Coordinates of C-alpha atoms in Angstrom, one line a residue:
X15 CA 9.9 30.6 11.8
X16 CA 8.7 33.0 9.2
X17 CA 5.3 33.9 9.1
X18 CA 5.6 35.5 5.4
X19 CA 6.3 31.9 4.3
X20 CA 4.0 29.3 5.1
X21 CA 6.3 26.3 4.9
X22 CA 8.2 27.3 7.3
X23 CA 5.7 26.7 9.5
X24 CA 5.2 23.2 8.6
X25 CA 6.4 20.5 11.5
X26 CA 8.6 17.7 10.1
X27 CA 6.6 14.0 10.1
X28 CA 8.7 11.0 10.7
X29 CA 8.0 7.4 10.4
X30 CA 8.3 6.0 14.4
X31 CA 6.6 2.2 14.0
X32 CA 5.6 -0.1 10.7
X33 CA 3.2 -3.0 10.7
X34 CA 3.0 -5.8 7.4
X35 CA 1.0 -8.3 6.6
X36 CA 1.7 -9.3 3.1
X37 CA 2.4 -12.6 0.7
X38 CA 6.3 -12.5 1.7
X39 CA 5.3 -13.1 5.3
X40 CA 4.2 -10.8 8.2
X41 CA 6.7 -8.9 9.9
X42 CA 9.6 -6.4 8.3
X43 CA 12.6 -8.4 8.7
X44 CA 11.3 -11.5 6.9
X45 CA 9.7 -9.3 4.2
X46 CA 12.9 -7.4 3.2
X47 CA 15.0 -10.3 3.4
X48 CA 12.6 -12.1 1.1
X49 CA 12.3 -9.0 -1.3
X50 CA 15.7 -8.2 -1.7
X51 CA 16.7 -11.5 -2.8
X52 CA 13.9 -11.9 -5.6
X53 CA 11.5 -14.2 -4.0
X54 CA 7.9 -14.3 -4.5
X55 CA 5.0 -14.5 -2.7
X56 CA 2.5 -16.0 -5.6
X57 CA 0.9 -19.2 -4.7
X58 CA -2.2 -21.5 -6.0
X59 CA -5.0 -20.6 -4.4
X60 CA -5.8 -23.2 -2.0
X61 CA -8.4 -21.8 0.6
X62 CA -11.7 -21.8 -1.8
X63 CA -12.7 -23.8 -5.0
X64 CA -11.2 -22.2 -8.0
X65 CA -11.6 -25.1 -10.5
X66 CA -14.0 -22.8 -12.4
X67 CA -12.1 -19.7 -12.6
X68 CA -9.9 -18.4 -15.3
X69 CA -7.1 -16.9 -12.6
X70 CA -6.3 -19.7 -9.8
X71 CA -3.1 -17.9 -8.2
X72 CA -2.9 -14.7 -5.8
X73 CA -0.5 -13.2 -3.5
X74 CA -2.2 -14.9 -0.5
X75 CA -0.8 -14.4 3.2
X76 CA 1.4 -17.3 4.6
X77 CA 0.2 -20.3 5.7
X78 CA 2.0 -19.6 9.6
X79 CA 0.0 -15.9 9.9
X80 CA -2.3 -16.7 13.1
X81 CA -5.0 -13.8 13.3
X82 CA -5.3 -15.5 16.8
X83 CA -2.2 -13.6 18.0
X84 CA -4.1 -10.8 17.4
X85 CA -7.7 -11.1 17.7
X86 CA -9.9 -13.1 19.9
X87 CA -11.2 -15.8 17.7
X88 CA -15.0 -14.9 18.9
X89 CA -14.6 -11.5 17.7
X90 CA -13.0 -12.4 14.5
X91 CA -16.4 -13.8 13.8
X92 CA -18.1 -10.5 13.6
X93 CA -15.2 -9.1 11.6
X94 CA -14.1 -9.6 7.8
X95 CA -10.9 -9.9 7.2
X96 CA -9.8 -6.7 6.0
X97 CA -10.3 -5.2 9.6
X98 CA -8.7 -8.3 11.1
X99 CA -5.9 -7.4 9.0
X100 CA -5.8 -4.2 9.6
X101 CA -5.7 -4.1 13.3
X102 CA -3.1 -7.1 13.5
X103 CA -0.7 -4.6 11.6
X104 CA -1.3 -1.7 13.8
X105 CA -0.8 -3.3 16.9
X106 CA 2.2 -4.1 15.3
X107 CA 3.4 -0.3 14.5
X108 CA 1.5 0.8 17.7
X109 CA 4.2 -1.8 19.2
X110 CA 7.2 -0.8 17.1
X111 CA 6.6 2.9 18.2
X112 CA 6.5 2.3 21.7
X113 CA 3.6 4.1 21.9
X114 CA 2.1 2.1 25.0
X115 CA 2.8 5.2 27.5
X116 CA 0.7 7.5 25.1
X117 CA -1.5 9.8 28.3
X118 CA -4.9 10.6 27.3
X119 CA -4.0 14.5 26.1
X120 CA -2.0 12.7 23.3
X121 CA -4.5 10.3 22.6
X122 CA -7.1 12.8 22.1
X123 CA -4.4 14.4 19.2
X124 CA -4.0 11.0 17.6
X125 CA -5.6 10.4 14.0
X126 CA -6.6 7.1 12.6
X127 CA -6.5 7.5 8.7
X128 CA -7.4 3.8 6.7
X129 CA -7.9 3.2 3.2
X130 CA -9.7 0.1 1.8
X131 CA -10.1 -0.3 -1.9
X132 CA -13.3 -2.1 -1.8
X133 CA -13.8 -3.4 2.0
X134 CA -15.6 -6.7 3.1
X135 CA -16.3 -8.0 0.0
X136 CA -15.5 -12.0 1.2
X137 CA -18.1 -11.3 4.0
X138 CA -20.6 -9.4 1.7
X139 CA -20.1 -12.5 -0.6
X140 CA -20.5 -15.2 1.6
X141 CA -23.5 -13.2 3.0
X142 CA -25.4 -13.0 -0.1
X143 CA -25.0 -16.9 -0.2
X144 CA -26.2 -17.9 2.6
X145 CA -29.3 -15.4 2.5
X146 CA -30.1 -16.9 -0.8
X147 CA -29.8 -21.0 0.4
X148 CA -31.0 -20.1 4.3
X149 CA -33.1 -17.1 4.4
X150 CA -32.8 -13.9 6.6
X151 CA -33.1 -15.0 9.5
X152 CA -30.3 -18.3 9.4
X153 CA -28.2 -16.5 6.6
X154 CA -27.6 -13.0 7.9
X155 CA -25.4 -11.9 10.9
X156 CA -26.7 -9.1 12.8
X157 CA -22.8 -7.9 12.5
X158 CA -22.8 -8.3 8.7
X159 CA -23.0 -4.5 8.1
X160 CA -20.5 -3.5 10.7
X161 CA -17.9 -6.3 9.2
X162 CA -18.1 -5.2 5.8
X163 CA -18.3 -1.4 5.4
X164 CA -14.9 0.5 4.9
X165 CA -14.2 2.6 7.5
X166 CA -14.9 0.1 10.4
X167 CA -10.7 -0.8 10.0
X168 CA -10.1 2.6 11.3
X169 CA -12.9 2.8 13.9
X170 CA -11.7 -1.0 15.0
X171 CA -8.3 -0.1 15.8
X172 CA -9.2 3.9 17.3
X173 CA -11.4 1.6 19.5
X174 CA -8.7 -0.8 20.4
X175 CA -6.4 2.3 21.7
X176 CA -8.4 4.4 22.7
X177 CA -7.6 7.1 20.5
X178 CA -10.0 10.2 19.9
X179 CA -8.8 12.4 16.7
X180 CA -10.0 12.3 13.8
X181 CA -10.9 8.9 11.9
X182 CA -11.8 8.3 8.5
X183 CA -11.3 5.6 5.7
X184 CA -10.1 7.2 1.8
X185 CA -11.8 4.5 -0.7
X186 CA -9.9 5.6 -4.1
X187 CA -9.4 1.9 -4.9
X188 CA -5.3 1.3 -5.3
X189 CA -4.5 4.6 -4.1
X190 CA -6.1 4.4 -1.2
X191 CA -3.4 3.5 0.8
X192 CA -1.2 6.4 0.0
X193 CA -3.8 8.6 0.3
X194 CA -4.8 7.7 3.6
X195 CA -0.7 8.0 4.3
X196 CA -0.6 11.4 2.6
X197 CA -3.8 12.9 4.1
X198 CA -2.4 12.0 8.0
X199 CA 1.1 13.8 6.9
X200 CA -0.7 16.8 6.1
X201 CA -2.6 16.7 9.4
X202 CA 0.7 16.2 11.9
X203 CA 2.6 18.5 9.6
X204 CA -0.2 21.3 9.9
X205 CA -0.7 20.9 13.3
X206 CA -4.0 19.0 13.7
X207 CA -2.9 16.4 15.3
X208 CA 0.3 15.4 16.7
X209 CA 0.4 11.2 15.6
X210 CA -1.5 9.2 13.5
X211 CA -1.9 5.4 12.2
X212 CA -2.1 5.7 8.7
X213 CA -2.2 2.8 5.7
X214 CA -4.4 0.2 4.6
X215 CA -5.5 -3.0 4.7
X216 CA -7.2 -6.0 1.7
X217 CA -8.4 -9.0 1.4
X218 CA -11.1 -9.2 -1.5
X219 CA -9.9 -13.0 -2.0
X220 CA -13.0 -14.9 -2.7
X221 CA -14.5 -16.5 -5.6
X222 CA -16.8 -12.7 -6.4
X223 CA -13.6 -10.9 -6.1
X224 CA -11.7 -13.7 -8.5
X225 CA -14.4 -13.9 -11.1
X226 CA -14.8 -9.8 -10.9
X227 CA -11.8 -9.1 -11.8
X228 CA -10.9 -11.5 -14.3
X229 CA -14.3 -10.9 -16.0
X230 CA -12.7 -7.3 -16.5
X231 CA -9.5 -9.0 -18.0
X232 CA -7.8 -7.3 -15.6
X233 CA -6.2 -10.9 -13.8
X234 CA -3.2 -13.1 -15.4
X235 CA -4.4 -16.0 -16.7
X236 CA -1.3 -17.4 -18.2
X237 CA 0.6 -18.2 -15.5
X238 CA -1.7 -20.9 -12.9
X239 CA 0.8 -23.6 -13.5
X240 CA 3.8 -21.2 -12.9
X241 CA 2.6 -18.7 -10.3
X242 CA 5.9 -17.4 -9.0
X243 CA 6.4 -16.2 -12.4
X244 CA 2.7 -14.5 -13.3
X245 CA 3.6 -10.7 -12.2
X246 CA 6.0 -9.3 -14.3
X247 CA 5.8 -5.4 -14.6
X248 CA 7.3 -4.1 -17.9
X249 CA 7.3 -7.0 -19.3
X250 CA 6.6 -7.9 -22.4
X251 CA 4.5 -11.3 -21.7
X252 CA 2.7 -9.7 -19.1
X253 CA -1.0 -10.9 -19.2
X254 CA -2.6 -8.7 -16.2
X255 CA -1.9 -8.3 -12.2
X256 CA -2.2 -10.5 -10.0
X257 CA -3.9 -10.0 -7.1
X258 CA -3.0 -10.0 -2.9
X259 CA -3.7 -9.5 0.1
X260 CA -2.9 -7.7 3.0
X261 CA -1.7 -4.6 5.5
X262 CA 0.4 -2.1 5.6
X263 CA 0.1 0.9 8.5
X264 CA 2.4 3.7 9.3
X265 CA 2.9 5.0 13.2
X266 CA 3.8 9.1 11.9
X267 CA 4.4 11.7 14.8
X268 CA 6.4 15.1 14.3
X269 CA 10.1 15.1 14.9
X270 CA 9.8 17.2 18.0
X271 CA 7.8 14.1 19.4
X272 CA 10.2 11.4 18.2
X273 CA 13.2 13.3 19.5
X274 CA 11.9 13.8 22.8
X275 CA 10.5 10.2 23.2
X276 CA 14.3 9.2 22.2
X277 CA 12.5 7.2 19.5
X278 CA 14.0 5.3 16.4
X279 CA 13.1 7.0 13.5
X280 CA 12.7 4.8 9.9
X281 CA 12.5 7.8 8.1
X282 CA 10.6 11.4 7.1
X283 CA 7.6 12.1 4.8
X284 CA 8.5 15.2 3.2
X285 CA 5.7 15.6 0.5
X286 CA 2.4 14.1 -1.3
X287 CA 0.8 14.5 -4.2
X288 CA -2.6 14.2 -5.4
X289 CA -4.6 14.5 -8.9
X290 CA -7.2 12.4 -11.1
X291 CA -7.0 11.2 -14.5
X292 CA -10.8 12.3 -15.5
X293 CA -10.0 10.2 -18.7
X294 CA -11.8 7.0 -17.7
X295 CA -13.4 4.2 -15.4
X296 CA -10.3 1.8 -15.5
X297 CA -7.7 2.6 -17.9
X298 CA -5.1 5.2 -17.4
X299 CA -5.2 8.5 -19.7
X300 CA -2.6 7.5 -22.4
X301 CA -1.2 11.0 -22.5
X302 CA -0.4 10.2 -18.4
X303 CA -1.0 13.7 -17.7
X304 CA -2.9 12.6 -14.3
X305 CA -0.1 10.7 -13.0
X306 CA 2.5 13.2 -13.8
X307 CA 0.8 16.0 -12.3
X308 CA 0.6 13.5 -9.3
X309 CA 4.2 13.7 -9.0
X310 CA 4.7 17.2 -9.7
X311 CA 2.2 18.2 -7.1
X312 CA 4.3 15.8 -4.3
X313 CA 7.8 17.5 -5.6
X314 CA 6.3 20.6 -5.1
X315 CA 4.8 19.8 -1.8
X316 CA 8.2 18.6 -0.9
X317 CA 9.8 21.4 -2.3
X318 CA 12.4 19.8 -4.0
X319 CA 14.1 19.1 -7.7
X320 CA 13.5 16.5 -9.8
X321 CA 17.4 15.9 -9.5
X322 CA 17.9 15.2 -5.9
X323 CA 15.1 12.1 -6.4
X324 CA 17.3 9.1 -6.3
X325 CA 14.6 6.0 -6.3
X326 CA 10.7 5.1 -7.3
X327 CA 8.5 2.5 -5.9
X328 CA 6.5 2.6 -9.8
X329 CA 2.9 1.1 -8.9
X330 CA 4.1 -1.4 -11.9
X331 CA 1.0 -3.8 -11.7
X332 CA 2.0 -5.8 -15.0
X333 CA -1.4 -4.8 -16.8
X334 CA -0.4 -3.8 -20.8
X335 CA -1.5 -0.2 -20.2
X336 CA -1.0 0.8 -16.8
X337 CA 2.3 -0.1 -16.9
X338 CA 3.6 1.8 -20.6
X339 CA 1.5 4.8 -19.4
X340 CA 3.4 4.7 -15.6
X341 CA 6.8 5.1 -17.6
X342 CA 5.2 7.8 -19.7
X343 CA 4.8 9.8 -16.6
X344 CA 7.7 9.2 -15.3
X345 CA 9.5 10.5 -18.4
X346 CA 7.3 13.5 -18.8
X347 CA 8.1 14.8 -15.0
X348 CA 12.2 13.5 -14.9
X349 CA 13.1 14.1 -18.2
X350 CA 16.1 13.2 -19.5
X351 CA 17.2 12.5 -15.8
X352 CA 14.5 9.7 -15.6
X353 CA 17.8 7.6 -17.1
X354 CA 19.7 7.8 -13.9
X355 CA 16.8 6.8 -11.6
X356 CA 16.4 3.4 -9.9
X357 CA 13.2 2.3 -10.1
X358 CA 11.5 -1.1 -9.6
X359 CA 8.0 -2.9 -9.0
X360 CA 7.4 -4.4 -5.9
X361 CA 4.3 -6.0 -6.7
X362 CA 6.1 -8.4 -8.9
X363 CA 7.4 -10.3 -5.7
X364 CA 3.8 -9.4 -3.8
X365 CA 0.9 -8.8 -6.3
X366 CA -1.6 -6.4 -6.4
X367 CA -2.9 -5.4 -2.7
X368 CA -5.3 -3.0 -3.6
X369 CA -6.2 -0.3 -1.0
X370 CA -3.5 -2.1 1.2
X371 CA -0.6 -1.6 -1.6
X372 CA 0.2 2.0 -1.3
X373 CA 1.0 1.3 2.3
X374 CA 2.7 -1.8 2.0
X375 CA 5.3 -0.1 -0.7
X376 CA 5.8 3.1 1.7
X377 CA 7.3 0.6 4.1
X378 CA 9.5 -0.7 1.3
X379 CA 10.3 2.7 -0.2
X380 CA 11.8 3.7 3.2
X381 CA 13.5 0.5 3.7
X382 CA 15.1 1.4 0.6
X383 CA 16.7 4.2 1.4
X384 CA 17.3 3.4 4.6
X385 CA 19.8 -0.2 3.4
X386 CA 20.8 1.9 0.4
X387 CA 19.6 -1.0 -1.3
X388 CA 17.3 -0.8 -4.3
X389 CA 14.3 -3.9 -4.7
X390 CA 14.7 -6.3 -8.0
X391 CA 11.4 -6.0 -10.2
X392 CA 11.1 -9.7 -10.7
X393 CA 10.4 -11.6 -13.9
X394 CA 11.5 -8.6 -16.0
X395 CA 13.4 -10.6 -18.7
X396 CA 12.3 -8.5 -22.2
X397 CA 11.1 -5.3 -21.5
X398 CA 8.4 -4.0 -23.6
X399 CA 8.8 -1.4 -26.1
X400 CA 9.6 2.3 -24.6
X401 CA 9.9 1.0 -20.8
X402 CA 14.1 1.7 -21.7
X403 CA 14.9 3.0 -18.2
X404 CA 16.3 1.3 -15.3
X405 CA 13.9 -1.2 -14.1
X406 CA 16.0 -3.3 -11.6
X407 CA 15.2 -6.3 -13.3
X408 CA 15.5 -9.6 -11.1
X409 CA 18.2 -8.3 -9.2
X410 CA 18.5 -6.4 -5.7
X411 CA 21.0 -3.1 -6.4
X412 CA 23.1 -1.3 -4.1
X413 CA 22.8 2.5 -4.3
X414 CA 23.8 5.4 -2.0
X415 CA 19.9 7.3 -1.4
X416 CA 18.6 9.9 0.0
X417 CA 15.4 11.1 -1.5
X418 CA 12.5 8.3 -3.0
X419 CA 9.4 8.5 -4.6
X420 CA 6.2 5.9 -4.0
X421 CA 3.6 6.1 -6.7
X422 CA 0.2 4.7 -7.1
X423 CA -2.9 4.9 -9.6
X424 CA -6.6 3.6 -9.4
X425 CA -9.2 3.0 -11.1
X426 CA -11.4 5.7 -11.6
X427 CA -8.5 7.7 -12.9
X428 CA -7.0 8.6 -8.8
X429 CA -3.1 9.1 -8.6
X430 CA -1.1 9.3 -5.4
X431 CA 2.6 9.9 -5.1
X432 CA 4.4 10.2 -1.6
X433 CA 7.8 11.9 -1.0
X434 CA 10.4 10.2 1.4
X435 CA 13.6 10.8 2.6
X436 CA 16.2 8.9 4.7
X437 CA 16.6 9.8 8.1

């Protein structure tokens, strides 16, 4: 290595295990199959009254997910479901990485890095209920704080493995994901720690989280008799995102690790990107000079040309601004070679996870360029004005890839972009 140049002291970070909860069901193979070929996960909301609410649809979990699998049902009762969610998936990646024979040295070099856009808000909501119909002393659980703050998914699951590195939740509402996923890179590949679980993990599906939003304008409201059909990125008769729920965690270890384990390797962070609009609470700068120099920042990080980038995972959450302004970026970093990028919205076929999306669309960036097989943005069938690049619309596309790209923007102006590359 050379000491006069600091990269080349940098460790390579490879993908070794995946868990996924998400609206197209709850494990990888069904969740590709079901992406690839344009399905979506949108259904009515059917597990509290909606009758009063302007948006009645959501990317809800399947009806066959049994938290039981992973969590003993009395415990689940001191949890909210973001943290149930969140350690069903990493037991899940924990599995997948084979991680089992990890000796308490390793453990002790382990991080735990989960974001959560907003936490236990069903708990916190059905807490403020019952305090208000059945006093303190019926209404509130002496584990209600410990169910609903943010950072209990990561100390949950450290707890569950036993695993003593660092731990710490990133709240930057939809970015939060990536973040967490970017920040636990930069740890293996500096060399303080040796493995991580990184991602994120939403559920703010309850009648607050419903009414919040769509008292923001920020939900589609068009759609409740046609829900398959209500997130459509880039499209012109867009009306808002729609929102999900969900998991998605990373198991990252270096190369040197993976090798000697003889484990299977998804693929290889190479670079991540950070910046923030400081434009405004919830709309993106029009100018998209935060999310650009997002991207910039992870290409540099990478340390590679905007020419060898082959695919993006575009945040794309169908909202009229977010989505124009995405492009923007996009045009502003790639120039004229934004024309021979793929690029699709996954959250067409999902819907808006939140703090659990950036995760979730890591694990479909990689699966990406690992099948050579680009995702259909769904329910693109007019494009609005200026979004002239190539979208994927409605259909799955083969491509040869090496090098992809998975972006995502928050409120509060926060912008995360994550580098991948086959493996």
């Amino acid at each position: 290595m050379n000491i006069d140049n600091p990269t080349s002291l940098r460790r390579r970070v490879v993908i070794t295990g995946r868990g996924i909860l998400s609206p197209l069901g709850c494990n990888i193979g069904t969740v590709w199959s079901r992406l690839i070929n344009g399905e979506s996960g949108i259904r009515f909301i059917d597990t509290f009254d909606v009758s009063d609410l302007p948006s009645k649809i959501a990317g809800l979990l399947p009806h066959d997910f049994n938290p039981d699998t992973y969590v003993e049902p009395k415990e689940q009762r001191k949890l909210d479901k973001f943290i149930i969610y969140a350690l069903s998936a990493s037991q899940n990646a924990f599995d997948d990485a084979g991680w089992n024979l990890l000796n308490d040295k390793q453990k002790a070099r382990t991080a735990v890095v989960f974001g959560s856009g907003i936490g236990g808000l069903p708990r916190l909501y059905e807490t403020s209920v019952n305090l208000a119909t059945e006093g303190v002393r019926r209404g509130v659980s002496p584990f209600f704080i410990p169910s609903v703050i943010g950072n209990m998914a990561s100390g949950m699951v450290a707890i569950r493995f036993g695993l003593n590195g660092s731990n710490y939740s990133i709240t930057s509402a939809c970015s939060s994901g990536a973040h967490s996923i970017g920040e636990a890179f930069h740890q293996i590949r500096d060399g303080y720690c040796d493995f991580a679980l990184a991602g994120g993990a939403e559920s703010v599906l309850c009648r607050l989280g419903i009414a919040g939003f769509t008292a923001m304008h920020a939900l589609s409201t068009s759609y409740n008799d046609t829900p398959k059909l209500a997130s459509r990125p880039w499209d012109k008769k867009r009306d808002g995102f729609v929102m999900g729920e969900g998991a998605g965690i990373l198991a990252l270890e270096t190369l040197e690790s993976a090798e000697a384990r003889g484990a299977s390797v998804y693929g290889e962070i190479i670079g991540y990107g950070a910046s923030c609009d400081a434009y405004h609470m919830t709309s993106p700068d029009p100018s998209a000079k935060g999310a650009e120099l997002s991207i910039k920042r992870a290409l540099e990080d990478a340390n590679v040309e905007t020419e060898v980038i082959d695919y993006i995972n575009a945040h794309g959450t169908s909202t009229k601004q977010g989505d124009i302004s995405e492009i923007q970026a996009i045009k502003n970093v790639f120039g004229k070679y934004a024309y021979n990028l793929s690029i699709s919205s996954t959250k067409s076929a999902t819907g808006h996870l939140l703090g659990a999306t950036g995760a979730v669309e890591a694990i479909f960036t990689t699966e990406a360029l690992r099948n050579n097989i680009v995702p259909p943005t769904i329910n693109l069938e007019n494009p609005d004005d200026g979004c002239d690049l190539d979208l994927t619309p409605n259909k799955a596309k083969p491509r040869e890839m090496s090098i992809g790209l998975s972006c995502n923007f928050g409120f509060g102006g926060t912008n995360a972009t994550l580098v991948f590359r086959a493996f």
